[in-house]
Amino acid sequence: MSDFHGQHILITGASRGIGRACALAFARLGGRVALHYHTNRTAADETLARLEGSGHLAVAADIADGDAVERMVNDVMKAFGRIDVLVNNAGIFEEHPPLETDYAGWRSAWSRILTTNLVGAANTSYCVSRHMVAAGGGKIIMVSSRTAFRGKPEAPAYAASKAGLNALGQNLALALAPHNVHVYVVAPGVVETDMAASDKATPAWDAIRQQSPLGRVATPDDVAHTVTFLAAAGTEMLTGGIIDLNGASYLRT
Ligand code: NAD
């Protein structure tokens, strides 16, 4: 059983969905959580109120704004004194099918999605990893996606942002391992959150569930379970790994 007593965990995009499930799981296992949110203070407060234990914190920042990310990490460091685990979870999904999107819409989708999903995680990792190295170690977990491998023709920038996140995780694993900072990537298939709400509202939902021989999509708790497993002691040799979490809905070798 993982135990995070005495550990400090920063989770981005944690006011709802997968990030919220991770926050609840880390707190249940004794960790002190810095719950990052974008603008929905009410949702952040609701999640904060549900966390077991004490000393948790909510911090706001637009993850796409590098200065705001630095301020947010400094605020967490001021309150906690250290960050043992970072979960880069914040992200956006938008459709921009190449043949149906005008050029202005295409360019803004690429810019917005890459800046949020990839550059946001890169900047947060940069700011946090300096403190981890100074403290003698830490763990960083990226929440990527099956789409990096399987593709998503109606949202190529999203798929590319997640493929980039995989490469970011692998390269940070190489750069930071000598400093006892280990980096992992989790690549879920469809997860039942607000992000999948538009799929859930269509007749295709049944077929999406049947993509997995388990006959269901993942829950946020499924993802949180793997994230806390990776963040626990004993997973050092998994550094640089990309863990599929898709119920065998997409197999790769
Ligand atoms: P969600 O929309 O509920 O959560 C996304 C979170 O990111 C929200 O809390 C949101 O506020 C935050 N966020 C978005 N833009 C931000 C910004 N500019 N600044 C700060 N925070 C911002 O969806 P979710 O399903 O919980 O997604 C969490 C992660 O899981 C995302 O990275 C997503 O790409 C990934 N993912 C989701 C699925 C799925 O099917 N739901 C599948 C694979 C991967």
Coordinates of C-alpha atoms and ligand atoms in Angstrom, one line a residue:
M1 CA 0.0 0.0 0.0
S2 CA 1.4 3.4 -0.9
D3 CA 2.0 5.8 1.9
F4 CA 2.5 9.5 1.4
H5 CA 2.6 10.7 5.0
G6 CA 5.1 13.6 5.2
Q7 CA 5.0 14.1 1.4
H8 CA 3.9 17.1 -0.5
I9 CA 2.1 16.7 -3.8
L10 CA 1.3 19.3 -6.4
I11 CA -1.4 18.3 -8.9
T12 CA -2.3 20.6 -11.8
G13 CA -5.9 20.9 -13.0
A14 CA -7.1 19.3 -9.7
S15 CA -10.5 21.0 -9.1
R16 CA -12.3 18.3 -11.1
G17 CA -12.0 15.1 -13.2
I18 CA -8.8 13.0 -13.1
G19 CA -6.9 15.7 -11.2
R20 CA -9.5 15.7 -8.4
A21 CA -9.4 11.9 -8.2
C22 CA -5.6 12.1 -7.8
A23 CA -5.9 14.8 -5.1
L24 CA -8.5 12.7 -3.2
A25 CA -6.3 9.5 -3.5
F26 CA -3.0 11.2 -2.4
A27 CA -4.8 12.8 0.6
R28 CA -6.4 9.4 1.5
L29 CA -2.9 7.9 1.6
G30 CA -1.6 10.6 4.0
G31 CA -0.1 13.2 1.5
R32 CA -0.4 16.9 1.8
V33 CA -1.9 18.2 -1.5
A34 CA -1.4 21.5 -3.4
L35 CA -4.5 21.5 -5.6
H36 CA -3.9 23.7 -8.6
Y37 CA -6.9 25.1 -10.5
H38 CA -7.5 27.6 -13.3
T39 CA -10.4 29.9 -12.6
N40 CA -13.1 27.8 -10.8
R41 CA -12.5 28.7 -7.2
T42 CA -15.8 27.1 -6.1
A43 CA -14.9 23.7 -7.6
A44 CA -11.4 24.0 -6.1
D45 CA -12.9 24.8 -2.6
E46 CA -15.3 21.9 -3.0
T47 CA -12.5 19.5 -3.8
L48 CA -10.3 20.9 -1.0
A49 CA -13.1 20.3 1.5
R50 CA -13.3 16.7 0.5
L51 CA -9.6 15.9 1.1
E52 CA -8.8 13.8 4.0
G53 CA -6.2 15.1 6.5
S54 CA -5.1 18.7 6.9
G55 CA -2.7 21.3 5.6
H56 CA -3.9 21.1 2.0
L57 CA -3.8 24.2 -0.3
A58 CA -5.5 25.5 -3.4
V59 CA -3.4 27.6 -5.9
A60 CA -4.6 29.3 -9.0
A61 CA -2.7 29.8 -12.3
D62 CA -3.3 29.8 -16.0
I63 CA -0.9 26.9 -16.9
A64 CA -0.4 28.4 -20.3
D65 CA 1.2 31.5 -18.7
G66 CA 4.8 30.8 -17.9
D67 CA 5.0 33.7 -15.3
A68 CA 1.9 32.5 -13.6
V69 CA 3.3 29.0 -13.4
E70 CA 6.5 30.2 -11.7
R71 CA 4.4 32.3 -9.2
M72 CA 2.2 29.3 -8.4
V73 CA 5.2 27.0 -7.8
N74 CA 6.8 29.7 -5.6
D75 CA 3.6 29.9 -3.6
V76 CA 3.5 26.2 -3.0
M77 CA 7.1 26.1 -2.0
K78 CA 6.5 29.0 0.5
A79 CA 3.6 27.0 2.0
F80 CA 5.1 23.5 1.9
G81 CA 8.9 24.0 1.9
R82 CA 9.2 21.1 -0.6
I83 CA 7.4 19.3 -3.4
D84 CA 7.9 15.5 -3.5
V85 CA 5.5 14.7 -6.3
L86 CA 4.3 16.7 -9.3
V87 CA 1.3 15.5 -11.4
N88 CA 1.1 17.4 -14.7
N89 CA -2.6 16.8 -15.3
A90 CA -4.1 20.1 -16.6
G91 CA -5.1 20.0 -20.2
I92 CA -7.6 20.9 -22.8
F93 CA -9.3 19.1 -25.7
E94 CA -10.7 20.8 -28.7
E95 CA -11.7 19.5 -32.1
H96 CA -10.2 21.2 -35.2
P97 CA -10.7 18.8 -38.1
P98 CA -8.2 19.8 -40.8
L99 CA -10.6 20.0 -43.7
E100 CA -13.4 21.7 -41.8
T101 CA -11.5 24.3 -39.9
D102 CA -10.5 27.7 -41.4
Y103 CA -6.9 28.7 -41.2
A104 CA -7.3 31.2 -38.3
G105 CA -9.2 28.6 -36.3
W106 CA -6.5 26.0 -37.1
R107 CA -3.6 28.2 -36.0
S108 CA -5.3 29.3 -32.8
A109 CA -6.2 25.7 -31.9
W110 CA -2.6 24.6 -32.4
S111 CA -1.3 27.5 -30.4
R112 CA -3.8 27.1 -27.5
I113 CA -3.5 23.4 -27.2
L114 CA 0.2 23.1 -27.4
T115 CA 0.8 26.0 -25.1
T116 CA -1.6 24.5 -22.5
N117 CA -1.0 20.8 -22.7
L118 CA 2.7 20.7 -23.6
V119 CA 4.5 24.0 -22.8
G120 CA 2.4 24.3 -19.6
A121 CA 3.7 20.9 -18.4
A122 CA 7.2 21.7 -19.5
N123 CA 7.3 25.0 -17.6
T124 CA 5.7 23.4 -14.4
S125 CA 8.3 20.6 -14.6
Y126 CA 11.1 23.0 -15.1
C127 CA 10.1 25.2 -12.0
V128 CA 9.4 22.2 -9.8
S129 CA 12.3 20.0 -10.8
R130 CA 14.9 22.7 -9.6
H131 CA 13.4 22.4 -6.1
M132 CA 13.3 18.6 -6.3
V133 CA 17.0 18.5 -7.3
A134 CA 18.0 20.8 -4.5
A135 CA 16.0 18.7 -2.0
G136 CA 17.6 15.5 -3.2
G137 CA 14.8 13.9 -5.3
G138 CA 11.2 13.7 -6.4
K139 CA 8.8 12.2 -8.9
I140 CA 7.0 13.8 -11.8
I141 CA 4.0 12.1 -13.5
M142 CA 2.6 13.3 -16.9
V143 CA -1.0 12.6 -17.7
S144 CA -0.8 11.9 -21.5
S145 CA -3.3 10.1 -23.7
R146 CA -3.8 7.0 -25.9
T147 CA -4.4 9.5 -28.7
A148 CA -0.6 10.0 -28.9
F149 CA -0.4 6.5 -30.3
R150 CA -3.9 5.8 -31.7
G151 CA -4.4 9.2 -33.4
K152 CA -7.4 11.6 -33.3
P153 CA -8.0 12.9 -36.8
E154 CA -10.5 15.5 -35.6
A155 CA -8.0 16.9 -33.0
P156 CA -4.4 16.5 -34.4
A157 CA -3.0 19.2 -32.2
Y158 CA -4.3 17.4 -29.1
A159 CA -2.7 14.1 -30.2
A160 CA 0.5 16.0 -31.0
S161 CA 0.5 17.7 -27.7
K162 CA 0.3 14.3 -26.0
A163 CA 3.0 12.8 -28.2
G164 CA 5.1 15.8 -27.2
L165 CA 4.3 15.2 -23.5
N166 CA 5.6 11.6 -23.9
A167 CA 8.9 12.9 -25.3
L168 CA 9.1 15.5 -22.6
G169 CA 8.6 12.9 -19.9
Q170 CA 11.2 10.5 -21.5
N171 CA 13.8 13.3 -21.9
L172 CA 13.3 14.7 -18.4
A173 CA 13.7 11.1 -17.1
L174 CA 17.1 11.0 -18.7
A175 CA 18.1 14.5 -17.5
L176 CA 16.9 14.2 -14.0
A177 CA 17.6 10.5 -13.0
P178 CA 21.2 11.4 -11.8
H179 CA 19.5 13.7 -9.3
N180 CA 17.1 11.1 -8.0
V181 CA 14.1 12.7 -9.8
H182 CA 12.1 10.1 -11.7
V183 CA 9.6 10.9 -14.4
Y184 CA 6.7 8.7 -15.6
V185 CA 3.9 9.1 -18.2
V186 CA 0.4 7.7 -17.9
A187 CA -1.5 7.3 -21.2
P188 CA -5.2 6.8 -20.5
G189 CA -7.8 5.8 -23.1
V190 CA -11.2 7.4 -22.7
V191 CA -11.9 8.4 -19.1
E192 CA -15.4 9.3 -17.9
T193 CA -14.9 13.0 -17.1
D194 CA -16.2 16.4 -18.4
M195 CA -13.7 16.1 -21.2
A196 CA -15.5 13.0 -22.5
A197 CA -18.9 14.5 -22.0
S198 CA -19.5 15.3 -25.7
D199 CA -18.7 11.6 -26.6
K200 CA -20.9 10.4 -23.8
A201 CA -23.9 12.3 -25.3
T202 CA -23.7 10.6 -28.6
P203 CA -24.9 7.1 -29.8
A204 CA -21.2 6.3 -30.3
W205 CA -20.6 6.0 -26.6
D206 CA -21.6 2.3 -26.5
A207 CA -19.0 1.6 -29.2
I208 CA -16.4 3.6 -27.3
R209 CA -17.0 1.5 -24.2
Q210 CA -16.7 -1.7 -26.3
Q211 CA -13.3 -0.6 -27.6
S212 CA -12.0 -2.3 -24.5
P213 CA -12.7 -6.0 -23.9
L214 CA -13.6 -4.9 -20.3
G215 CA -16.7 -3.2 -21.9
R216 CA -16.1 0.1 -20.1
V217 CA -14.0 3.2 -20.3
A218 CA -11.7 4.2 -17.4
T219 CA -12.9 6.1 -14.3
P220 CA -10.9 8.9 -12.8
D221 CA -10.1 6.6 -9.9
D222 CA -8.5 4.1 -12.3
V223 CA -6.1 6.8 -13.3
A224 CA -5.5 8.0 -9.8
H225 CA -4.7 4.4 -8.7
T226 CA -1.9 4.2 -11.3
V227 CA -0.6 7.7 -10.6
T228 CA -0.3 7.0 -6.8
F229 CA 1.4 3.6 -7.6
L230 CA 4.0 5.4 -9.7
A231 CA 4.5 8.1 -7.1
A232 CA 5.2 5.6 -4.4
A233 CA 8.6 4.2 -3.4
G234 CA 10.0 1.3 -5.4
T235 CA 9.1 2.4 -9.0
E236 CA 12.5 4.0 -9.8
M237 CA 13.2 1.5 -12.6
L238 CA 10.0 2.5 -14.3
T239 CA 11.4 6.0 -14.9
G240 CA 11.0 7.1 -18.6
G241 CA 8.2 4.6 -19.0
I242 CA 4.9 5.3 -20.7
I243 CA 2.1 3.3 -19.0
D244 CA -0.9 2.4 -21.1
L245 CA -4.2 2.7 -19.2
N246 CA -6.7 1.9 -21.8
G247 CA -8.2 -1.5 -20.9
A248 CA -6.5 -3.2 -23.9
S249 CA -8.5 -0.9 -26.3
Y250 CA -5.3 -0.1 -28.1
L251 CA -2.3 -2.4 -28.0
R252 CA 1.3 -1.5 -29.0
T253 CA 4.5 -3.4 -28.8
Ligands
NAD1 P1 -11.2 18.0 -17.3 O1 -11.6 18.9 -18.4 O2 -12.2 17.6 -16.2 O3 -9.9 18.5 -16.5 C1 -8.9 19.3 -17.1 C2 -8.4 20.2 -16.0 O4 -7.3 21.0 -16.6 C3 -9.4 21.1 -15.5 O5 -9.3 21.2 -14.1 C4 -9.0 22.5 -16.1 O6 -9.4 23.6 -15.2 C5 -7.5 22.4 -16.2 N1 -7.0 23.3 -17.2 C6 -7.3 23.4 -18.5 N2 -6.7 24.4 -19.0 C7 -6.0 25.1 -18.1 C8 -5.2 26.2 -18.0 N3 -5.0 27.0 -19.1 N4 -4.7 26.6 -16.8 C9 -4.9 25.8 -15.7 N5 -5.7 24.7 -15.7 C10 -6.2 24.3 -16.9 O7 -10.7 16.6 -18.0 P2 -9.9 15.4 -17.5 O8 -10.5 14.2 -18.3 O9 -9.9 15.3 -16.0 O10 -8.4 15.7 -18.0 C11 -7.3 15.6 -17.2 C12 -6.1 15.2 -18.1 O11 -6.3 13.9 -18.6 C13 -5.9 16.1 -19.3 O12 -4.5 16.4 -19.5 C14 -6.5 15.2 -20.4 O13 -5.9 15.5 -21.7 C15 -6.1 13.9 -20.0 N6 -6.9 12.8 -20.6 C16 -8.2 12.7 -20.5 C17 -8.9 11.7 -21.1 C18 -10.4 11.6 -21.1 O14 -11.0 10.9 -21.8 N7 -11.1 12.3 -20.2 C19 -8.2 10.7 -21.8 C20 -6.8 10.7 -21.8 C21 -6.2 11.8 -21.2

